[in-house]
Amino acid sequence: MALLFFLFSLVPLASAEIWCYSCVSNQPGCRDGVNWYYHHAITCPREDDKCVKVIERKGDELLYTRDCLSNLEAYRHDIPADTYEGCRAAAEAPKLAVFVENNVKEWELKRDYYDKVDYCFCEFWHWCNSASSAQWNTSLLAGSFLLVWLSRKF
């Protein structure tokens, strides 16, 4: 029984997809750290996908966006070309809204409201776009083994 449980617990670790959090910081439980009671993981659609955490700063205001890279590529035009593991500044998008006459500044077509935008990429651990590391996954696995061992003992 314990061997079967161990083999089933390794299935997500051996799959080709990655699990990421998908939330924005104006939702509860999605600030600097992610509350996993509120936000469950999504599986990224592409095989070579990465988890992304976007940090946008304007003075004291911070906006966190967490999602898969393939979901952000459709509407974010400032994703850096280097998407390997780590954090880096957003790329420039000089051709964004060039031929648009915009008199309503609230539309923010050029996406230049935030002073500093950083992208943090990760691809080696499930749920790696949270603030904490993947220690929850390991501790849950160890705790479940302990429960199975204790149930067999008594």
CSV table of N, CA and C in Angstrom, one decimal:
chain,number,residue,atom,x,y,z
A,1,MET,N,0.8,-1.2,0.0
A,1,MET,CA,0.0,0.0,0.0
A,1,MET,C,0.9,1.3,0.0
A,2,ALA,N,1.9,1.2,0.9
A,2,ALA,CA,2.8,2.4,0.9
A,2,ALA,C,3.6,2.6,-0.4
A,3,LEU,N,3.9,1.5,-1.0
A,3,LEU,CA,4.7,1.6,-2.3
A,3,LEU,C,3.8,2.1,-3.4
A,4,LEU,N,2.5,1.7,-3.4
A,4,LEU,CA,1.6,2.3,-4.4
A,4,LEU,C,1.3,3.8,-4.2
A,5,PHE,N,1.2,4.2,-2.9
A,5,PHE,CA,1.0,5.6,-2.6
A,5,PHE,C,2.3,6.4,-3.0
A,6,PHE,N,3.5,5.8,-2.8
A,6,PHE,CA,4.7,6.5,-3.2
A,6,PHE,C,4.8,6.7,-4.7
A,7,LEU,N,4.4,5.6,-5.5
A,7,LEU,CA,4.4,5.7,-6.9
A,7,LEU,C,3.4,6.7,-7.4
A,8,PHE,N,2.2,6.8,-6.9
A,8,PHE,CA,1.3,7.8,-7.3
A,8,PHE,C,1.7,9.2,-6.9
A,9,SER,N,2.4,9.4,-5.9
A,9,SER,CA,2.9,10.7,-5.5
A,9,SER,C,4.0,11.2,-6.4
A,10,LEU,N,4.7,10.3,-7.1
A,10,LEU,CA,5.7,10.7,-8.0
A,10,LEU,C,5.2,11.1,-9.4
A,11,VAL,N,3.9,10.8,-9.7
A,11,VAL,CA,3.4,11.0,-11.1
A,11,VAL,C,3.5,12.5,-11.5
A,12,PRO,N,3.1,13.5,-10.6
A,12,PRO,CA,3.2,14.9,-11.0
A,12,PRO,C,4.6,15.3,-11.3
A,13,LEU,N,5.6,14.7,-10.6
A,13,LEU,CA,7.0,15.1,-10.7
A,13,LEU,C,7.6,14.6,-12.0
A,14,ALA,N,7.0,13.5,-12.6
A,14,ALA,CA,7.6,13.0,-13.8
A,14,ALA,C,6.8,13.4,-15.1
A,15,SER,N,5.8,14.2,-14.9
A,15,SER,CA,5.0,14.6,-16.1
A,15,SER,C,5.7,15.8,-16.8
A,16,ALA,N,5.3,16.0,-18.0
A,16,ALA,CA,6.0,17.1,-18.9
A,16,ALA,C,5.4,18.4,-18.6
A,17,GLU,N,4.3,18.5,-18.0
A,17,GLU,CA,3.7,19.8,-17.7
A,17,GLU,C,4.1,20.4,-16.4
A,18,ILE,N,3.9,21.7,-16.2
A,18,ILE,CA,4.3,22.3,-15.0
A,18,ILE,C,3.1,23.0,-14.4
A,19,TRP,N,3.0,23.0,-13.1
A,19,TRP,CA,1.8,23.6,-12.4
A,19,TRP,C,2.2,25.0,-11.9
A,20,CYS,N,1.4,26.0,-12.2
A,20,CYS,CA,1.7,27.3,-11.8
A,20,CYS,C,0.5,27.9,-11.1
A,21,TYR,N,0.8,28.9,-10.2
A,21,TYR,CA,-0.3,29.7,-9.7
A,21,TYR,C,-0.8,30.7,-10.8
A,22,SER,N,-2.1,31.0,-10.8
A,22,SER,CA,-2.6,32.0,-11.7
A,22,SER,C,-3.5,32.9,-10.9
A,23,CYS,N,-3.0,34.1,-10.6
A,23,CYS,CA,-3.7,35.1,-9.8
A,23,CYS,C,-3.1,36.5,-10.0
A,24,VAL,N,-3.9,37.5,-9.6
A,24,VAL,CA,-3.5,38.9,-9.6
A,24,VAL,C,-3.6,39.4,-8.2
A,25,SER,N,-2.7,40.3,-7.8
A,25,SER,CA,-2.6,40.7,-6.4
A,25,SER,C,-3.8,41.5,-5.9
A,26,ASN,N,-4.8,41.9,-6.7
A,26,ASN,CA,-6.0,42.5,-6.2
A,26,ASN,C,-7.0,41.4,-5.7
A,27,GLN,N,-6.7,40.1,-5.9
A,27,GLN,CA,-7.4,39.0,-5.4
A,27,GLN,C,-6.9,38.7,-4.0
A,28,PRO,N,-7.8,38.2,-3.1
A,28,PRO,CA,-7.2,37.9,-1.7
A,28,PRO,C,-6.3,36.7,-1.8
A,29,GLY,N,-5.3,36.8,-1.0
A,29,GLY,CA,-4.3,35.7,-0.9
A,29,GLY,C,-3.3,35.6,-2.0
A,30,CYS,N,-3.1,36.7,-2.8
A,30,CYS,CA,-2.2,36.7,-3.9
A,30,CYS,C,-1.3,38.0,-3.8
A,31,ARG,N,-0.7,38.2,-2.7
A,31,ARG,CA,0.2,39.4,-2.6
A,31,ARG,C,1.6,38.9,-2.8
A,32,ASP,N,2.5,39.2,-1.9
A,32,ASP,CA,3.9,38.8,-2.1
A,32,ASP,C,4.0,37.2,-2.0
A,33,GLY,N,3.3,36.7,-1.1
A,33,GLY,CA,3.2,35.2,-1.0
A,33,GLY,C,1.8,34.8,-1.5
A,34,VAL,N,1.7,33.5,-1.9
A,34,VAL,CA,0.4,33.0,-2.4
A,34,VAL,C,-0.2,32.1,-1.3
A,35,ASN,N,-1.5,32.3,-1.0
A,35,ASN,CA,-2.2,31.4,-0.1
A,35,ASN,C,-2.8,30.3,-0.9
A,36,TRP,N,-2.3,29.1,-0.8
A,36,TRP,CA,-2.7,28.0,-1.6
A,36,TRP,C,-4.1,27.5,-1.3
A,37,TYR,N,-4.7,28.0,-0.2
A,37,TYR,CA,-6.1,27.6,0.1
A,37,TYR,C,-7.0,28.3,-0.9
A,38,TYR,N,-6.7,29.5,-1.3
A,38,TYR,CA,-7.5,30.3,-2.2
A,38,TYR,C,-7.2,30.0,-3.7
A,39,HIS,N,-5.9,29.9,-4.0
A,39,HIS,CA,-5.5,29.8,-5.4
A,39,HIS,C,-4.9,28.4,-5.7
A,40,HIS,N,-5.6,27.7,-6.4
A,40,HIS,CA,-5.1,26.3,-6.8
A,40,HIS,C,-4.2,26.4,-8.1
A,41,ALA,N,-3.5,25.4,-8.3
A,41,ALA,CA,-2.5,25.4,-9.4
A,41,ALA,C,-3.3,25.2,-10.7
A,42,ILE,N,-2.8,25.7,-11.8
A,42,ILE,CA,-3.2,25.4,-13.1
A,42,ILE,C,-2.1,24.7,-13.9
A,43,THR,N,-2.4,23.8,-14.8
A,43,THR,CA,-1.4,23.2,-15.6
A,43,THR,C,-1.2,24.0,-16.8
A,44,CYS,N,0.1,24.3,-17.1
A,44,CYS,CA,0.4,25.2,-18.3
A,44,CYS,C,0.2,24.4,-19.5
A,45,PRO,N,-0.4,25.0,-20.6
A,45,PRO,CA,-0.8,24.2,-21.8
A,45,PRO,C,0.4,23.7,-22.6
A,46,ARG,N,1.5,24.4,-22.7
A,46,ARG,CA,2.6,24.0,-23.5
A,46,ARG,C,3.6,23.1,-22.8
A,47,GLU,N,4.3,22.3,-23.5
A,47,GLU,CA,5.3,21.4,-22.9
A,47,GLU,C,6.5,22.1,-22.4
A,48,ASP,N,6.9,23.2,-23.1
A,48,ASP,CA,8.1,24.0,-22.7
A,48,ASP,C,7.7,25.3,-22.0
A,49,ASP,N,6.6,25.3,-21.3
A,49,ASP,CA,6.1,26.4,-20.6
A,49,ASP,C,6.9,26.7,-19.3
A,50,LYS,N,6.7,28.0,-18.8
A,50,LYS,CA,7.4,28.4,-17.6
A,50,LYS,C,6.4,29.1,-16.7
A,51,CYS,N,6.6,29.1,-15.4
A,51,CYS,CA,5.8,29.9,-14.5
A,51,CYS,C,6.4,31.3,-14.5
A,52,VAL,N,5.5,32.3,-14.4
A,52,VAL,CA,6.0,33.7,-14.4
A,52,VAL,C,5.3,34.5,-13.3
A,53,LYS,N,6.1,35.3,-12.6
A,53,LYS,CA,5.6,36.3,-11.7
A,53,LYS,C,6.0,37.7,-12.2
A,54,VAL,N,5.0,38.5,-12.4
A,54,VAL,CA,5.3,39.9,-12.9
A,54,VAL,C,5.1,40.8,-11.7
A,55,ILE,N,6.1,41.6,-11.5
A,55,ILE,CA,6.0,42.6,-10.4
A,55,ILE,C,6.1,44.0,-11.0
A,56,GLU,N,5.0,44.7,-10.8
A,56,GLU,CA,4.9,46.1,-11.3
A,56,GLU,C,4.8,47.1,-10.2
A,57,ARG,N,5.7,48.1,-10.2
A,57,ARG,CA,5.8,49.1,-9.2
A,57,ARG,C,5.6,50.5,-9.6
A,58,LYS,N,4.8,51.2,-8.8
A,58,LYS,CA,4.6,52.7,-9.0
A,58,LYS,C,4.6,53.3,-7.6
A,59,GLY,N,5.7,53.8,-7.2
A,59,GLY,CA,5.8,54.4,-5.9
A,59,GLY,C,5.7,53.3,-4.8
A,60,ASP,N,4.7,53.4,-3.9
A,60,ASP,CA,4.4,52.3,-2.9
A,60,ASP,C,3.5,51.3,-3.5
A,61,GLU,N,2.9,51.5,-4.6
A,61,GLU,CA,1.9,50.5,-5.1
A,61,GLU,C,2.6,49.4,-5.8
A,62,LEU,N,2.2,48.2,-5.5
A,62,LEU,CA,2.8,46.9,-6.1
A,62,LEU,C,1.7,46.1,-6.7
A,63,LEU,N,1.9,45.6,-7.9
A,63,LEU,CA,0.9,44.7,-8.5
A,63,LEU,C,1.6,43.4,-8.9
A,64,TYR,N,1.2,42.3,-8.3
A,64,TYR,CA,1.8,41.0,-8.7
A,64,TYR,C,0.8,40.3,-9.6
A,65,THR,N,1.4,39.7,-10.7
A,65,THR,CA,0.6,38.9,-11.6
A,65,THR,C,1.3,37.6,-11.7
A,66,ARG,N,0.6,36.5,-11.5
A,66,ARG,CA,1.2,35.1,-11.6
A,66,ARG,C,0.4,34.3,-12.7
A,67,ASP,N,1.2,33.7,-13.6
A,67,ASP,CA,0.5,32.9,-14.6
A,67,ASP,C,1.6,32.1,-15.4
A,68,CYS,N,1.1,31.3,-16.3
A,68,CYS,CA,2.0,30.6,-17.3
A,68,CYS,C,2.5,31.6,-18.3
A,69,LEU,N,3.7,31.4,-18.8
A,69,LEU,CA,4.2,32.3,-19.9
A,69,LEU,C,3.4,32.2,-21.1
A,70,SER,N,2.9,31.1,-21.5
A,70,SER,CA,2.0,31.0,-22.7
A,70,SER,C,0.7,31.8,-22.6
A,71,ASN,N,0.2,31.9,-21.4
A,71,ASN,CA,-1.0,32.7,-21.2
A,71,ASN,C,-0.7,34.2,-21.2
A,72,LEU,N,0.5,34.6,-20.8
A,72,LEU,CA,0.8,36.1,-20.8
A,72,LEU,C,1.3,36.6,-22.2
A,73,GLU,N,1.8,35.7,-23.0
A,73,GLU,CA,2.3,36.1,-24.3
A,73,GLU,C,1.3,36.7,-25.2
A,74,ALA,N,0.0,36.4,-25.0
A,74,ALA,CA,-1.0,36.9,-25.9
A,74,ALA,C,-1.2,38.4,-25.7
A,75,TYR,N,-1.1,38.9,-24.5
A,75,TYR,CA,-1.5,40.3,-24.3
A,75,TYR,C,-0.4,41.2,-23.6
A,76,ARG,N,0.8,40.6,-23.2
A,76,ARG,CA,1.9,41.3,-22.7
A,76,ARG,C,2.9,41.5,-23.8
A,77,HIS,N,3.3,42.7,-24.1
A,77,HIS,CA,4.3,43.0,-25.2
A,77,HIS,C,5.6,43.4,-24.6
A,78,ASP,N,5.8,43.3,-23.3
A,78,ASP,CA,7.1,43.7,-22.7
A,78,ASP,C,7.8,42.5,-22.1
A,79,ILE,N,7.5,41.3,-22.5
A,79,ILE,CA,8.2,40.1,-22.0
A,79,ILE,C,9.6,40.1,-22.5
A,80,PRO,N,10.6,39.9,-21.6
A,80,PRO,CA,12.0,39.9,-22.0
A,80,PRO,C,12.3,38.7,-22.9
A,81,ALA,N,13.3,38.9,-23.8
A,81,ALA,CA,13.6,37.8,-24.7
A,81,ALA,C,14.3,36.6,-24.0
A,82,ASP,N,15.0,36.9,-22.9
A,82,ASP,CA,15.7,35.9,-22.1
A,82,ASP,C,14.7,35.4,-21.0
A,83,THR,N,14.1,34.3,-21.2
A,83,THR,CA,13.1,33.8,-20.3
A,83,THR,C,13.6,32.6,-19.5
A,84,TYR,N,14.9,32.5,-19.3
A,84,TYR,CA,15.5,31.5,-18.5
A,84,TYR,C,15.3,31.8,-17.0
A,85,GLU,N,15.6,30.9,-16.1
A,85,GLU,CA,15.3,31.0,-14.7
A,85,GLU,C,15.9,32.3,-14.1
A,86,GLY,N,15.1,33.0,-13.4
A,86,GLY,CA,15.6,34.2,-12.7
A,86,GLY,C,14.7,35.4,-13.0
A,87,CYS,N,15.0,36.6,-12.4
A,87,CYS,CA,14.3,37.8,-12.6
A,87,CYS,C,15.0,38.8,-13.4
A,88,ARG,N,14.3,39.5,-14.2
A,88,ARG,CA,14.9,40.6,-15.1
A,88,ARG,C,13.9,41.7,-15.4
A,89,ALA,N,14.4,42.8,-15.8
A,89,ALA,CA,13.5,43.9,-16.1
A,89,ALA,C,12.7,43.7,-17.4
A,90,ALA,N,11.6,44.3,-17.5
A,90,ALA,CA,10.7,44.2,-18.7
A,90,ALA,C,11.4,44.8,-20.0
A,91,ALA,N,11.1,44.3,-21.1
A,91,ALA,CA,11.6,44.8,-22.4
A,91,ALA,C,10.9,46.1,-22.8
A,92,GLU,N,11.5,46.9,-23.6
A,92,GLU,CA,10.9,48.1,-24.1
A,92,GLU,C,9.9,47.7,-25.2
A,93,ALA,N,8.8,48.4,-25.3
A,93,ALA,CA,7.8,48.2,-26.4
A,93,ALA,C,7.6,49.5,-27.1
A,94,PRO,N,8.5,50.0,-27.9
A,94,PRO,CA,8.4,51.4,-28.4
A,94,PRO,C,7.3,51.5,-29.5
A,95,LYS,N,6.9,50.4,-30.1
A,95,LYS,CA,5.9,50.5,-31.2
A,95,LYS,C,4.5,50.3,-30.6
A,96,LEU,N,4.3,50.3,-29.4
A,96,LEU,CA,3.0,50.0,-28.8
A,96,LEU,C,2.2,51.3,-28.8
A,97,ALA,N,1.1,51.3,-29.5
A,97,ALA,CA,0.1,52.4,-29.6
A,97,ALA,C,0.7,53.7,-30.2
A,98,VAL,N,1.5,53.5,-31.3
A,98,VAL,CA,2.2,54.6,-32.0
A,98,VAL,C,1.2,55.3,-32.8
A,99,PHE,N,0.3,54.6,-33.5
A,99,PHE,CA,-0.6,55.2,-34.5
A,99,PHE,C,-2.0,55.5,-33.9
A,100,VAL,N,-2.0,55.7,-32.6
A,100,VAL,CA,-3.3,55.9,-31.9
A,100,VAL,C,-3.3,57.3,-31.3
A,101,GLU,N,-4.4,58.0,-31.6
A,101,GLU,CA,-4.6,59.3,-31.0
A,101,GLU,C,-5.4,59.1,-29.7
A,102,ASN,N,-4.9,59.2,-28.6
A,102,ASN,CA,-5.6,58.9,-27.4
A,102,ASN,C,-5.7,60.1,-26.5
A,103,ASN,N,-6.9,60.6,-26.3
A,103,ASN,CA,-7.2,61.7,-25.5
A,103,ASN,C,-7.7,61.3,-24.1
A,104,VAL,N,-7.9,60.1,-23.9
A,104,VAL,CA,-8.4,59.6,-22.6
A,104,VAL,C,-7.2,58.8,-21.9
A,105,LYS,N,-6.6,59.4,-20.9
A,105,LYS,CA,-5.3,58.8,-20.4
A,105,LYS,C,-5.6,57.6,-19.6
A,106,GLU,N,-6.9,57.4,-19.1
A,106,GLU,CA,-7.2,56.2,-18.3
A,106,GLU,C,-7.2,54.9,-19.2
A,107,TRP,N,-7.2,55.0,-20.5
A,107,TRP,CA,-7.1,53.8,-21.3
A,107,TRP,C,-5.7,53.2,-21.2
A,108,GLU,N,-4.7,54.0,-21.0
A,108,GLU,CA,-3.4,53.6,-20.9
A,108,GLU,C,-2.9,52.6,-21.9
A,109,LEU,N,-3.0,53.0,-23.2
A,109,LEU,CA,-2.7,52.1,-24.3
A,109,LEU,C,-1.2,51.8,-24.4
A,110,LYS,N,-0.4,52.7,-23.9
A,110,LYS,CA,1.1,52.4,-24.0
A,110,LYS,C,1.6,51.6,-22.9
A,111,ARG,N,0.8,51.3,-21.9
A,111,ARG,CA,1.2,50.6,-20.7
A,111,ARG,C,2.5,51.1,-20.1
A,112,ASP,N,2.4,52.4,-19.8
A,112,ASP,CA,3.6,53.1,-19.2
A,112,ASP,C,3.2,53.7,-17.8
A,113,TYR,N,2.2,53.2,-17.2
A,113,TYR,CA,1.8,53.7,-15.9
A,113,TYR,C,2.8,53.3,-14.8
A,114,TYR,N,3.3,52.1,-14.8
A,114,TYR,CA,4.2,51.6,-13.8
A,114,TYR,C,5.6,52.1,-14.1
A,115,ASP,N,6.3,52.5,-13.0
A,115,ASP,CA,7.7,52.9,-13.1
A,115,ASP,C,8.7,51.8,-13.4
A,116,LYS,N,8.5,50.6,-12.8
A,116,LYS,CA,9.4,49.5,-12.9
A,116,LYS,C,8.6,48.2,-13.0
A,117,VAL,N,8.9,47.4,-14.0
A,117,VAL,CA,8.2,46.1,-14.2
A,117,VAL,C,9.3,45.1,-14.3
A,118,ASP,N,9.2,44.0,-13.4
A,118,ASP,CA,10.1,42.9,-13.4
A,118,ASP,C,9.4,41.6,-13.7
A,119,TYR,N,10.1,40.8,-14.4
A,119,TYR,CA,9.5,39.4,-14.7
A,119,TYR,C,10.4,38.4,-14.0
A,120,CYS,N,9.8,37.5,-13.3
A,120,CYS,CA,10.6,36.4,-12.7
A,120,CYS,C,10.1,35.1,-13.3
A,121,PHE,N,11.0,34.3,-13.9
A,121,PHE,CA,10.7,33.1,-14.6
A,121,PHE,C,11.2,31.9,-13.8
A,122,CYS,N,10.5,30.8,-13.8
A,122,CYS,CA,10.9,29.6,-13.2
A,122,CYS,C,10.3,28.4,-13.9
A,123,GLU,N,11.0,27.3,-13.9
A,123,GLU,CA,10.5,26.1,-14.6
A,123,GLU,C,10.9,24.8,-14.0
A,124,PHE,N,11.6,24.8,-12.9
A,124,PHE,CA,12.1,23.6,-12.4
A,124,PHE,C,11.3,23.0,-11.2
A,125,TRP,N,10.4,23.7,-10.7
A,125,TRP,CA,9.5,23.2,-9.6
A,125,TRP,C,8.1,23.6,-9.8
A,126,HIS,N,7.2,22.7,-9.4
A,126,HIS,CA,5.8,23.1,-9.5
A,126,HIS,C,5.5,24.2,-8.5
A,127,TRP,N,4.6,25.1,-8.8
A,127,TRP,CA,4.2,26.2,-8.0
A,127,TRP,C,5.4,27.2,-7.7
A,128,CYS,N,6.3,27.3,-8.6
A,128,CYS,CA,7.5,28.0,-8.3
A,128,CYS,C,7.3,29.5,-8.4
A,129,ASN,N,6.1,30.0,-8.9
A,129,ASN,CA,5.9,31.4,-9.0
A,129,ASN,C,5.3,32.0,-7.8
A,130,SER,N,5.3,31.3,-6.7
A,130,SER,CA,4.9,31.9,-5.4
A,130,SER,C,6.1,32.4,-4.7
A,131,ALA,N,6.0,33.1,-3.6
A,131,ALA,CA,7.1,33.7,-3.0
A,131,ALA,C,7.9,32.6,-2.2
A,132,SER,N,7.3,31.6,-1.7
A,132,SER,CA,8.0,30.6,-1.0
A,132,SER,C,8.4,29.5,-2.0
A,133,SER,N,9.3,28.7,-1.6
A,133,SER,CA,9.8,27.6,-2.5
A,133,SER,C,8.9,26.4,-2.4
A,134,ALA,N,9.3,25.3,-3.0
A,134,ALA,CA,8.5,24.1,-3.1
A,134,ALA,C,8.6,23.3,-1.9
A,135,GLN,N,8.9,23.9,-0.7
A,135,GLN,CA,9.0,23.1,0.5
A,135,GLN,C,7.6,22.6,0.9
A,136,TRP,N,6.5,23.2,0.6
A,136,TRP,CA,5.2,22.7,1.0
A,136,TRP,C,5.0,21.4,0.3
A,137,ASN,N,5.4,21.2,-0.9
A,137,ASN,CA,5.2,19.9,-1.6
A,137,ASN,C,5.9,18.8,-0.9
A,138,THR,N,7.2,19.1,-0.5
A,138,THR,CA,8.0,18.1,0.1
A,138,THR,C,7.5,17.8,1.5
A,139,SER,N,7.0,18.8,2.3
A,139,SER,CA,6.5,18.6,3.6
A,139,SER,C,5.2,17.8,3.6
A,140,LEU,N,4.3,18.1,2.6
A,140,LEU,CA,3.1,17.4,2.5
A,140,LEU,C,3.4,15.9,2.2
A,141,LEU,N,4.3,15.7,1.3
A,141,LEU,CA,4.7,14.3,0.9
A,141,LEU,C,5.3,13.6,2.1
A,142,ALA,N,6.1,14.2,2.9
A,142,ALA,CA,6.7,13.6,4.1
A,142,ALA,C,5.7,13.3,5.1
A,143,GLY,N,4.8,14.3,5.3
A,143,GLY,CA,3.7,14.1,6.3
A,143,GLY,C,2.7,13.0,5.9
A,144,SER,N,2.4,12.8,4.7
A,144,SER,CA,1.6,11.7,4.2
A,144,SER,C,2.3,10.4,4.4
A,145,PHE,N,3.6,10.3,4.2
A,145,PHE,CA,4.3,9.1,4.4
A,145,PHE,C,4.3,8.7,5.9
A,146,LEU,N,4.4,9.7,6.7
A,146,LEU,CA,4.4,9.5,8.2
A,146,LEU,C,3.0,9.0,8.6
A,147,LEU,N,1.9,9.5,8.1
A,147,LEU,CA,0.6,9.1,8.4
A,147,LEU,C,0.4,7.6,7.9
A,148,VAL,N,0.9,7.3,6.8
A,148,VAL,CA,0.7,5.9,6.3
A,148,VAL,C,1.5,5.0,7.1
A,149,TRP,N,2.7,5.4,7.5
A,149,TRP,CA,3.6,4.5,8.4
A,149,TRP,C,2.9,4.3,9.7
A,150,LEU,N,2.4,5.4,10.3
A,150,LEU,CA,1.7,5.3,11.6
A,150,LEU,C,0.5,4.4,11.6
A,151,SER,N,-0.3,4.5,10.5
A,151,SER,CA,-1.5,3.7,10.4
A,151,SER,C,-1.2,2.2,10.2
A,152,ARG,N,-0.1,1.9,9.6
A,152,ARG,CA,0.4,0.5,9.5
A,152,ARG,C,0.9,0.0,10.8
A,153,LYS,N,1.5,0.9,11.6
A,153,LYS,CA,2.1,0.5,12.9
A,153,LYS,C,1.0,0.1,13.9
A,154,PHE,N,0.0,0.9,13.9
A,154,PHE,CA,-1.1,0.7,15.0
A,154,PHE,C,-2.2,0.0,14.4
